[in-house]
Short mmCIF file of C-alpha atoms in Angstrom, two decimals:
data_model
loop_
_atom_site.label_atom_id
_atom_site.label_comp_id
_atom_site.label_asym_id
_atom_site.label_seq_id
_atom_site.Cartn_x
_atom_site.Cartn_y
_atom_site.Cartn_z
CA MET A 759 -11.16 -30.74 13.99
CA SER A 760 -8.09 -29.15 12.48
CA ALA A 761 -5.43 -27.49 14.60
CA ALA A 762 -5.97 -24.26 12.68
CA PHE A 763 -9.66 -24.16 13.54
CA SER A 764 -9.02 -25.03 17.19
CA ARG A 765 -7.13 -21.73 17.39
CA ALA A 766 -9.94 -19.83 15.66
CA PRO A 767 -11.29 -18.10 18.81
CA GLN A 768 -7.83 -16.63 19.45
CA ARG A 769 -7.42 -15.60 15.80
CA ILE A 770 -10.86 -13.98 15.52
CA ALA A 771 -10.41 -12.23 18.86
CA LEU A 772 -7.16 -10.67 17.72
CA ALA A 773 -8.77 -9.67 14.43
CA ALA A 774 -11.65 -8.05 16.28
CA ALA A 775 -9.18 -6.27 18.54
CA ALA A 776 -7.44 -4.86 15.47
CA ALA A 777 -10.81 -3.67 14.16
CA LEU A 778 -11.31 -1.73 17.38
CA MET A 779 -8.02 0.12 16.78
CA PRO A 780 -8.43 1.76 13.36
CA THR A 781 -5.17 3.70 13.58
CA VAL A 782 -2.99 0.59 13.63
CA ALA A 783 -1.64 -0.73 10.32
CA GLN A 784 -3.96 -3.53 9.24
CA ALA A 785 -1.33 -5.56 7.46
CA GLN A 786 1.20 -5.68 10.28
CA ASP A 787 2.37 -9.21 10.94
CA ARG A 788 2.43 -10.35 14.56
CA LEU A 789 3.87 -13.60 15.85
CA ILE A 790 3.38 -14.68 19.44
CA GLY A 791 6.70 -14.79 21.22
CA THR A 792 8.59 -13.24 18.33
CA SER A 793 9.60 -9.62 17.80
CA ALA A 794 9.11 -8.25 14.30
CA LEU A 795 10.55 -5.15 12.67
CA GLY A 796 9.24 -4.02 9.30
CA ALA A 797 10.31 -1.17 7.03
CA GLY A 798 9.77 -0.29 3.42
CA ILE A 799 10.08 2.17 0.58
CA THR A 800 7.09 2.90 -1.64
CA ALA A 801 6.73 5.23 -4.62
CA ASP A 802 3.25 6.01 -6.01
CA ALA A 803 2.22 8.08 -9.02
CA ILE A 804 -1.24 9.17 -10.25
CA GLN A 805 -1.90 10.84 -13.61
CA PHE A 806 -5.28 12.44 -14.42
CA GLY A 807 -6.60 12.19 -17.97
CA GLY A 808 -8.11 14.79 -20.28
CA ASN A 809 -7.89 18.32 -18.90
CA GLY A 810 -7.34 17.02 -15.40
CA TYR A 811 -9.64 16.90 -12.37
CA THR A 812 -11.28 20.23 -11.54
CA GLN A 813 -10.71 20.95 -7.86
CA PRO A 814 -13.02 23.69 -6.52
CA GLY A 815 -11.54 26.67 -4.75
CA GLY A 816 -10.78 26.34 -1.07
CA ALA A 817 -8.17 26.91 1.61
CA GLY A 818 -7.57 30.42 0.27
CA ARG A 819 -6.93 29.33 -3.33
CA ASP A 820 -8.98 29.58 -6.56
CA SER A 821 -10.13 26.44 -8.38
CA ILE A 822 -7.39 24.46 -10.10
CA ARG A 823 -7.05 21.51 -12.48
CA LEU A 824 -5.21 18.58 -10.92
CA ARG A 825 -2.75 16.92 -13.30
CA SER A 826 -0.66 14.54 -11.22
CA ILE A 827 0.10 13.33 -7.71
CA SER A 828 3.26 11.48 -6.65
CA GLN A 829 4.11 10.17 -3.22
CA PHE A 830 7.23 8.66 -1.69
CA SER A 831 6.78 6.84 1.63
CA VAL A 832 8.98 5.09 4.19
CA PRO A 833 6.78 3.16 6.64
CA ILE A 834 8.16 1.46 9.73
CA SER A 835 6.53 -0.86 12.27
CA LEU A 836 7.74 -2.77 15.31
CA ALA A 837 6.00 -5.50 17.31
CA VAL A 838 7.52 -6.78 20.56
CA PRO A 839 6.06 -9.46 22.88
CA LEU A 840 6.09 -8.78 26.61
CA GLY A 841 5.93 -12.24 28.14
CA SER A 842 3.53 -14.80 26.71
CA GLN A 843 0.32 -12.76 26.84
CA TRP A 844 1.16 -9.19 25.87
CA THR A 845 2.34 -7.57 22.66
CA VAL A 846 3.30 -3.95 22.08
CA ASP A 847 3.44 -2.57 18.55
CA LEU A 848 4.40 0.78 17.09
CA GLN A 849 4.08 2.28 13.63
CA SER A 850 4.80 5.52 11.80
CA VAL A 851 5.65 6.69 8.29
CA TYR A 852 7.63 9.43 6.61
CA SER A 853 6.27 10.60 3.29
CA THR A 854 6.52 13.40 0.79
CA VAL A 855 3.71 14.25 -1.65
CA ARG A 856 4.08 16.30 -4.84
CA LEU A 857 1.04 17.79 -6.55
CA GLY A 858 1.09 19.04 -10.14
CA PHE A 859 -1.75 21.33 -11.24
CA ASP A 860 -2.82 24.06 -13.64
CA PRO A 861 -4.02 27.27 -11.97
CA ARG A 862 -6.80 29.35 -13.50
CA THR A 863 -4.15 31.59 -15.03
CA GLY A 864 -0.45 31.09 -15.61
CA ALA A 865 1.83 28.12 -16.10
CA ARG A 866 1.64 24.69 -14.46
CA GLN A 867 2.76 24.59 -10.83
CA ASN A 868 3.99 21.99 -8.35
CA LEU A 869 3.50 21.95 -4.58
CA THR A 870 5.04 19.60 -2.02
CA LEU A 871 3.98 18.39 1.44
CA SER A 872 6.55 16.41 3.45
CA GLY A 873 6.94 15.13 6.97
CA ILE A 874 6.44 12.32 9.46
CA SER A 875 3.06 11.06 10.56
CA ASP A 876 2.00 10.68 14.15
CA VAL A 877 3.53 7.73 16.02
CA ARG A 878 0.92 5.14 16.97
CA LEU A 879 1.52 2.80 19.87
CA ARG A 880 -0.68 -0.12 20.92
CA ALA A 881 -0.63 -2.76 23.64
CA THR A 882 -2.62 -6.00 23.26
CA GLY A 883 -3.13 -8.48 26.09
CA ARG A 884 -4.63 -11.96 25.76
CA LEU A 885 -6.17 -12.99 29.06
CA PHE A 886 -8.08 -15.96 30.51
CA ASN A 887 -6.84 -18.50 27.96
CA ASP A 888 -7.37 -16.03 25.11
CA GLY A 889 -11.04 -15.66 26.03
CA LEU A 890 -10.56 -11.93 26.65
CA VAL A 891 -8.40 -9.51 24.67
CA PHE A 892 -7.62 -6.04 26.05
CA THR A 893 -6.27 -3.29 23.81
CA ALA A 894 -5.00 0.20 24.56
CA GLY A 895 -3.49 2.62 22.08
CA VAL A 896 -2.17 6.16 21.98
CA ASN A 897 -1.49 8.53 19.11
CA ALA A 898 1.64 10.58 19.82
CA PRO A 899 1.33 13.98 18.04
CA THR A 900 4.60 13.95 16.10
CA GLY A 901 3.02 14.92 12.75
CA GLN A 902 2.76 18.51 11.64
CA THR A 903 -0.44 20.41 12.40
CA GLU A 904 0.48 23.92 11.23
CA LEU A 905 -0.42 23.76 7.54
CA SER A 906 -0.04 26.59 5.05
CA VAL A 907 -2.42 27.28 2.15
CA ASP A 908 -0.06 25.34 -0.14
CA ASN A 909 0.03 22.41 2.33
CA LEU A 910 -3.77 22.27 2.47
CA THR A 911 -3.97 22.36 -1.34
CA VAL A 912 -1.81 19.21 -1.50
CA LEU A 913 -3.71 17.56 1.35
CA ARG A 914 -7.12 18.16 -0.27
CA ALA A 915 -5.99 16.01 -3.20
CA SER A 916 -3.73 13.35 -1.66
CA ALA A 917 -6.17 12.44 1.15
CA ALA A 918 -8.84 11.29 -1.33
CA PRO A 919 -10.00 7.72 -0.48
CA ALA A 920 -10.75 7.16 -4.18
CA LEU A 921 -7.02 7.07 -5.02
CA GLY A 922 -5.96 4.66 -2.27
CA LEU A 923 -2.68 6.44 -1.50
CA SER A 924 -0.76 6.05 1.74
CA ALA A 925 -1.60 8.27 4.71
CA PRO A 926 -0.55 11.89 4.06
CA PRO A 927 2.23 13.37 6.22
CA VAL A 928 0.09 15.34 8.67
CA GLY A 929 -0.73 14.92 12.32
CA GLY A 930 -4.03 14.25 14.04
CA GLY A 931 -3.16 15.50 17.49
CA PRO A 932 -3.05 13.46 20.70
CA ALA A 933 -5.58 10.63 20.88
CA GLY A 934 -6.14 7.36 22.70
CA THR A 935 -8.25 4.20 22.49
CA VAL A 936 -9.15 1.45 24.95
CA GLY A 937 -11.11 -1.67 24.09
CA LEU A 938 -12.13 -5.17 25.17
CA VAL A 939 -12.93 -8.25 23.07
CA VAL A 940 -14.58 -11.43 24.35
CA ALA A 941 -14.10 -14.63 22.31
CA ARG A 942 -16.19 -17.78 22.55
CA LYS A 943 -16.88 -20.96 20.57
CA VAL A 944 -20.59 -21.14 19.61
CA GLY A 945 -21.39 -24.31 17.73
CA ALA A 946 -19.33 -24.38 14.54
CA TRP A 947 -18.49 -20.69 14.86
CA ALA A 948 -15.72 -18.88 16.66
CA VAL A 949 -17.30 -15.62 17.83
CA ALA A 950 -15.68 -12.44 19.14
CA VAL A 951 -17.60 -9.40 20.40
CA GLY A 952 -15.86 -6.17 21.34
CA SER A 953 -16.25 -2.51 22.13
CA SER A 954 -13.89 0.44 22.39
CA TYR A 955 -13.81 4.13 23.22
CA GLU A 956 -11.64 6.48 21.19
CA MET A 957 -10.66 9.93 22.46
CA ARG A 958 -9.70 11.79 19.29
CA GLY A 959 -7.15 14.56 18.92
CA THR A 960 -8.03 18.23 18.64
CA TYR A 961 -6.80 18.49 15.04
CA GLN A 962 -8.13 16.19 12.31
CA PRO A 963 -7.70 17.76 8.83
CA VAL A 964 -8.00 14.47 6.93
CA ALA A 965 -11.24 13.58 8.73
CA ALA A 966 -12.60 17.02 7.91
CA LEU A 967 -11.74 16.84 4.21
CA THR A 968 -13.05 13.32 3.61
CA ALA A 969 -16.31 14.23 5.39
CA GLY A 970 -16.76 17.25 3.10
CA ALA A 971 -16.28 19.82 5.86
CA PRO A 972 -15.69 23.42 4.74
CA SER A 973 -12.87 23.96 7.25
CA GLY A 974 -9.69 22.01 7.83
CA ASP A 975 -9.67 23.07 11.50
CA TYR A 976 -11.81 20.18 12.66
CA GLN A 977 -12.05 19.47 16.38
CA PRO A 978 -13.77 16.09 16.62
CA GLY A 979 -15.71 14.53 19.42
CA ASN A 980 -14.98 11.08 20.72
CA VAL A 981 -16.07 7.75 19.18
CA ILE A 982 -17.68 4.60 20.56
CA ARG A 983 -17.06 1.52 18.43
CA GLY A 984 -18.67 -1.91 18.65
CA SER A 985 -17.55 -4.93 16.64
CA ILE A 986 -18.36 -8.59 16.07
CA GLY A 987 -16.26 -11.23 14.34
CA LEU A 988 -17.26 -14.68 13.12
CA ASP A 989 -15.00 -17.48 11.86
CA ARG A 990 -15.70 -21.07 10.82
CA LEU A 991 -14.73 -23.86 8.46
CA VAL A 992 -16.90 -24.41 5.39
CA GLY A 993 -15.77 -27.79 4.17
CA LYS A 994 -12.02 -27.36 3.70
CA HIS A 995 -12.29 -23.61 3.38
CA ARG A 996 -12.39 -20.92 6.08
CA LEU A 997 -14.94 -18.12 6.22
CA SER A 998 -14.37 -14.97 8.30
CA ILE A 999 -16.93 -12.19 8.73
CA SER A 1000 -16.51 -9.04 10.78
CA SER A 1001 -18.59 -5.93 11.26
CA ALA A 1002 -18.03 -2.72 13.21
CA ALA A 1003 -20.18 0.33 13.93
CA ASP A 1004 -18.86 3.76 14.93
CA LEU A 1005 -21.01 6.21 16.92
CA TYR A 1006 -19.76 9.80 17.04
CA ASP A 1007 -19.96 12.63 19.52
CA THR A 1008 -20.44 16.25 18.36
CA ASP A 1009 -17.57 17.80 16.39
CA GLU A 1010 -16.72 21.46 15.92
CA LEU A 1011 -15.59 23.29 12.79
CA ARG A 1012 -13.49 26.37 13.49
CA ASP A 1013 -12.08 29.22 11.45
CA PRO A 1014 -8.29 29.07 11.90
CA SER A 1015 -8.02 32.77 11.02
CA SER A 1016 -10.44 33.85 13.75
CA SER A 1017 -9.70 34.41 17.44
CA SER A 1018 -13.32 33.76 18.39
CA ALA A 1019 -14.00 30.82 20.68
CA ARG A 1020 -17.31 30.23 18.92
CA PRO A 1021 -17.17 27.49 16.24
CA LEU A 1022 -18.24 28.03 12.65
CA ALA A 1023 -20.61 25.11 13.07
CA THR A 1024 -21.23 21.97 15.06
CA VAL A 1025 -21.28 18.66 13.21
CA ARG A 1026 -22.42 15.26 14.38
CA LEU A 1027 -21.44 12.46 12.04
CA GLY A 1028 -23.98 9.73 11.53
CA PRO A 1029 -23.11 6.13 12.39
CA ILE A 1030 -20.59 4.43 10.10
CA VAL A 1031 -20.95 0.68 9.60
CA THR A 1032 -18.13 -1.41 8.12
CA THR A 1033 -18.42 -5.06 7.08
CA ASP A 1034 -15.58 -7.32 5.91
CA ILE A 1035 -15.92 -10.81 4.45
CA GLN A 1036 -13.00 -13.12 3.67
CA LEU A 1037 -13.05 -16.63 2.24
CA GLN A 1038 -9.77 -18.52 2.39
CA LEU A 1039 -9.91 -21.33 -0.17
CA ALA A 1040 -8.09 -24.62 0.30
CA ALA A 1041 -6.65 -24.72 -3.22
CA PRO A 1042 -3.85 -27.04 -4.39
CA ARG A 1043 -0.37 -25.78 -5.29
CA VAL A 1044 -0.81 -22.41 -3.58
CA ASN A 1045 0.13 -21.20 -0.13
CA GLU A 1046 -2.87 -18.87 0.01
CA LEU A 1047 -5.93 -18.07 -2.08
CA VAL A 1048 -8.29 -15.53 -0.55
CA LEU A 1049 -11.42 -13.82 -1.84
CA TRP A 1050 -12.38 -10.70 0.11
CA ALA A 1051 -14.93 -7.90 0.10
CA ALA A 1052 -15.49 -4.85 2.27
CA HIS A 1053 -18.40 -2.44 2.51
CA ARG A 1054 -18.50 0.81 4.43
CA PHE A 1055 -21.69 2.83 4.82
CA ARG A 1056 -21.48 6.43 6.01
CA SER A 1057 -24.89 7.71 7.09
CA GLN A 1058 -25.94 11.36 6.84
CA PHE A 1059 -24.44 13.80 9.30
CA GLU A 1060 -26.04 16.74 11.09
CA ARG A 1061 -24.84 20.32 10.85
CA ASP A 1062 -26.10 22.57 13.64
CA GLY A 1063 -28.73 19.93 14.41
CA ILE A 1064 -30.04 19.63 10.82
CA GLN A 1065 -29.40 16.60 8.60
CA VAL A 1066 -27.34 17.42 5.50
CA ASN A 1067 -28.65 15.95 2.26
CA GLY A 1068 -26.05 14.20 0.13
CA SER A 1069 -23.77 13.46 3.08
CA SER A 1070 -24.31 9.69 3.11
CA ALA A 1071 -22.08 7.42 1.04
CA ASN A 1072 -21.22 3.81 0.21
CA TYR A 1073 -17.66 2.50 -0.19
CA VAL A 1074 -17.21 -0.99 -1.66
CA ASP A 1075 -13.88 -2.75 -2.22
CA GLY A 1076 -13.14 -6.34 -3.12
CA GLY A 1077 -10.68 -8.67 -4.76
CA LEU A 1078 -8.49 -11.70 -4.43
CA ARG A 1079 -4.94 -12.43 -3.42
CA THR A 1080 -2.84 -15.52 -3.85
CA SER A 1081 0.63 -16.69 -3.00
CA VAL A 1082 2.21 -19.35 -5.23
CA PRO A 1083 5.41 -21.14 -4.16
CA LEU A 1084 8.19 -20.91 -6.74
CA ARG A 1085 10.88 -22.42 -4.55
CA ARG A 1086 11.10 -23.41 -0.91
CA SER A 1087 12.01 -19.86 0.15
CA LEU A 1088 10.43 -17.87 -2.68
CA ASP A 1089 6.74 -17.14 -3.37
CA LEU A 1090 4.97 -15.24 -6.11
CA LEU A 1091 2.35 -12.80 -4.78
CA VAL A 1092 -0.54 -11.79 -7.07
CA THR A 1093 -3.55 -9.61 -6.19
CA ALA A 1094 -6.45 -8.15 -8.12
CA ASP A 1095 -8.97 -5.69 -6.70
CA GLY A 1096 -11.78 -3.33 -7.56
CA ARG A 1097 -13.20 -0.23 -5.91
CA TYR A 1098 -16.54 1.58 -6.03
CA HIS A 1099 -17.20 4.69 -3.95
CA SER A 1100 -20.42 6.63 -4.38
CA GLY A 1101 -18.80 9.83 -3.13
CA LEU A 1102 -20.54 12.68 -1.29
CA ALA A 1103 -22.85 15.16 -3.01
CA ILE A 1104 -22.07 18.02 -0.62
CA ASN A 1105 -18.67 18.83 -2.10
CA GLN A 1106 -17.13 18.59 -5.58
CA GLY A 1107 -13.55 18.20 -4.40
CA LEU A 1108 -11.40 15.15 -5.02
CA ALA A 1109 -11.53 14.13 -1.33
CA THR A 1110 -15.28 13.43 -1.63
CA SER A 1111 -15.43 12.22 -5.26
CA GLY A 1112 -16.91 8.95 -6.40
CA VAL A 1113 -14.79 6.33 -8.15
CA MET A 1114 -14.89 3.11 -10.12
CA SER A 1115 -11.47 1.54 -10.50
CA GLY A 1116 -9.51 -1.68 -10.71
CA GLY A 1117 -5.95 -2.65 -9.97
CA GLY A 1118 -3.48 -5.44 -9.51
CA THR A 1119 -0.20 -6.22 -7.79
CA ILE A 1120 2.63 -8.62 -8.62
CA GLY A 1121 5.40 -9.23 -6.14
CA LEU A 1122 7.82 -11.69 -4.63
CA ILE A 1123 8.24 -12.91 -1.05
CA ALA A 1124 11.79 -14.12 -0.47
CA ARG A 1125 12.75 -15.61 2.90
CA THR A 1126 16.22 -16.13 4.23
CA GLY A 1127 16.67 -16.98 7.87
CA ASN A 1128 14.61 -14.53 9.92
CA LEU A 1129 14.48 -12.03 7.05
CA SER A 1130 11.65 -11.57 4.54
CA LEU A 1131 12.12 -9.42 1.41
CA GLN A 1132 9.07 -8.30 -0.56
CA PRO A 1133 9.50 -6.29 -3.78
CA TYR A 1134 6.33 -5.50 -5.72
CA VAL A 1135 4.78 -3.43 -8.50
CA ARG A 1136 1.19 -2.27 -8.73
CA ALA A 1137 -1.02 -0.65 -11.36
CA GLN A 1138 -4.50 0.84 -11.19
CA ALA A 1139 -6.90 2.72 -13.47
CA GLY A 1140 -10.35 4.15 -13.08
CA SER A 1141 -12.79 6.99 -13.40
CA LEU A 1142 -13.60 9.78 -10.93
CA SER A 1143 -17.01 11.44 -10.84
CA VAL A 1144 -18.82 14.12 -8.88
CA ARG A 1145 -21.97 12.69 -7.31
CA ASP A 1146 -25.31 14.19 -8.44
CA SER A 1147 -23.55 16.38 -10.99
CA ALA A 1148 -23.70 16.64 -14.77
CA ALA A 1149 -19.96 17.26 -14.89
CA PRO A 1150 -18.08 14.67 -16.99
CA SER A 1151 -16.03 12.01 -15.23
CA THR A 1152 -12.23 12.18 -15.14
CA SER A 1153 -10.08 9.17 -15.92
CA PHE A 1154 -6.87 8.38 -14.06
CA VAL A 1155 -4.07 5.84 -14.12
CA GLY A 1156 -1.61 5.04 -11.38
CA GLY A 1157 1.38 2.90 -10.59
CA SER A 1158 3.43 1.92 -7.55
CA VAL A 1159 6.72 0.23 -6.83
CA GLY A 1160 7.82 -0.84 -3.41
CA PHE A 1161 10.23 -2.89 -1.37
CA LEU A 1162 9.39 -4.18 2.10
CA VAL A 1163 11.72 -5.82 4.61
CA VAL A 1164 10.52 -7.75 7.67
CA THR A 1165 12.83 -9.33 10.21
CA ARG A 1166 11.92 -11.42 13.24
CA PHE A 1167 14.17 -11.70 16.25
#
């Protein structure tokens, strides 16, 4: 048995713990006994083809034609060990988003949304020889929650999952999560089973928009999440499978312009099931070669106790990534990925649109001492469509450049 596989229960338990905490950056690197500080600068740009993407009226504005979206982000994350069994990590991001569009009448316009996101803090404890992992997280409400009509216009476009942009610079209100993961070795498999309870903030505009809600003033109920993770060797390769299900309490949609305590509607989201599969191949002359796929199914939700047709959706992503050593302290990073989202039929806005797209990234990983430098460029292209509509699809192209710095101390 390899040393790597002997640590598989610990690895899969930590992965399952991360799955229970959806607000924590998935790519954050954590090393036991080592503090890590990461920061970066990322610039993204999206250009819509043809006459642009027709965004229906909303948030107090007539319909518009989206022409371009650009985003500049500065993410930061910090992970600090507390003794040998506990780790505390923190993450936040500053970003500014610029939206270019054509109104129904008049010349082209640009709107901007800028600010810092909420600060997310998590503590992870590995107990009983890593057989039990406890997680607790809080969402500090540092992001802005008072959004103007112009702010909401930008948010309705930049929050679209189809584009894969960074998190928009808005807050979600105070929230907290607690969870437990139990890890065991079962035959050839390392198995981790976990559950968590998330108390969500009283303001969730991104959740409202991506669910197709008619109001951005979305006061969500709490969430129960269950997860399972599996990990084993397949010959010289390593297979990891994880799945999580979210069960939602009743949410409320409110009219921000009304003083009435009565909600516009009550909404209960259906269960959301997410499955991730990763196969790490033992290939020669590479540091890493990974094939991965993810599927997310959103079941129909209920509005005032009645199921809403067209509110279910499938989201499928997949690809590969590899790291090729160029020199002892320099690696070439290459990724390729594809995305298919069915979209929601209840809304024709960009936030609920369907997509078929592909992309790729080329970057370098340079290490010197405790410092890692990671410049990269990325390109993507695809087609956006409105589900169950005869409207023509809209093409788009996008590009990104970024520079990440990670130091361990």
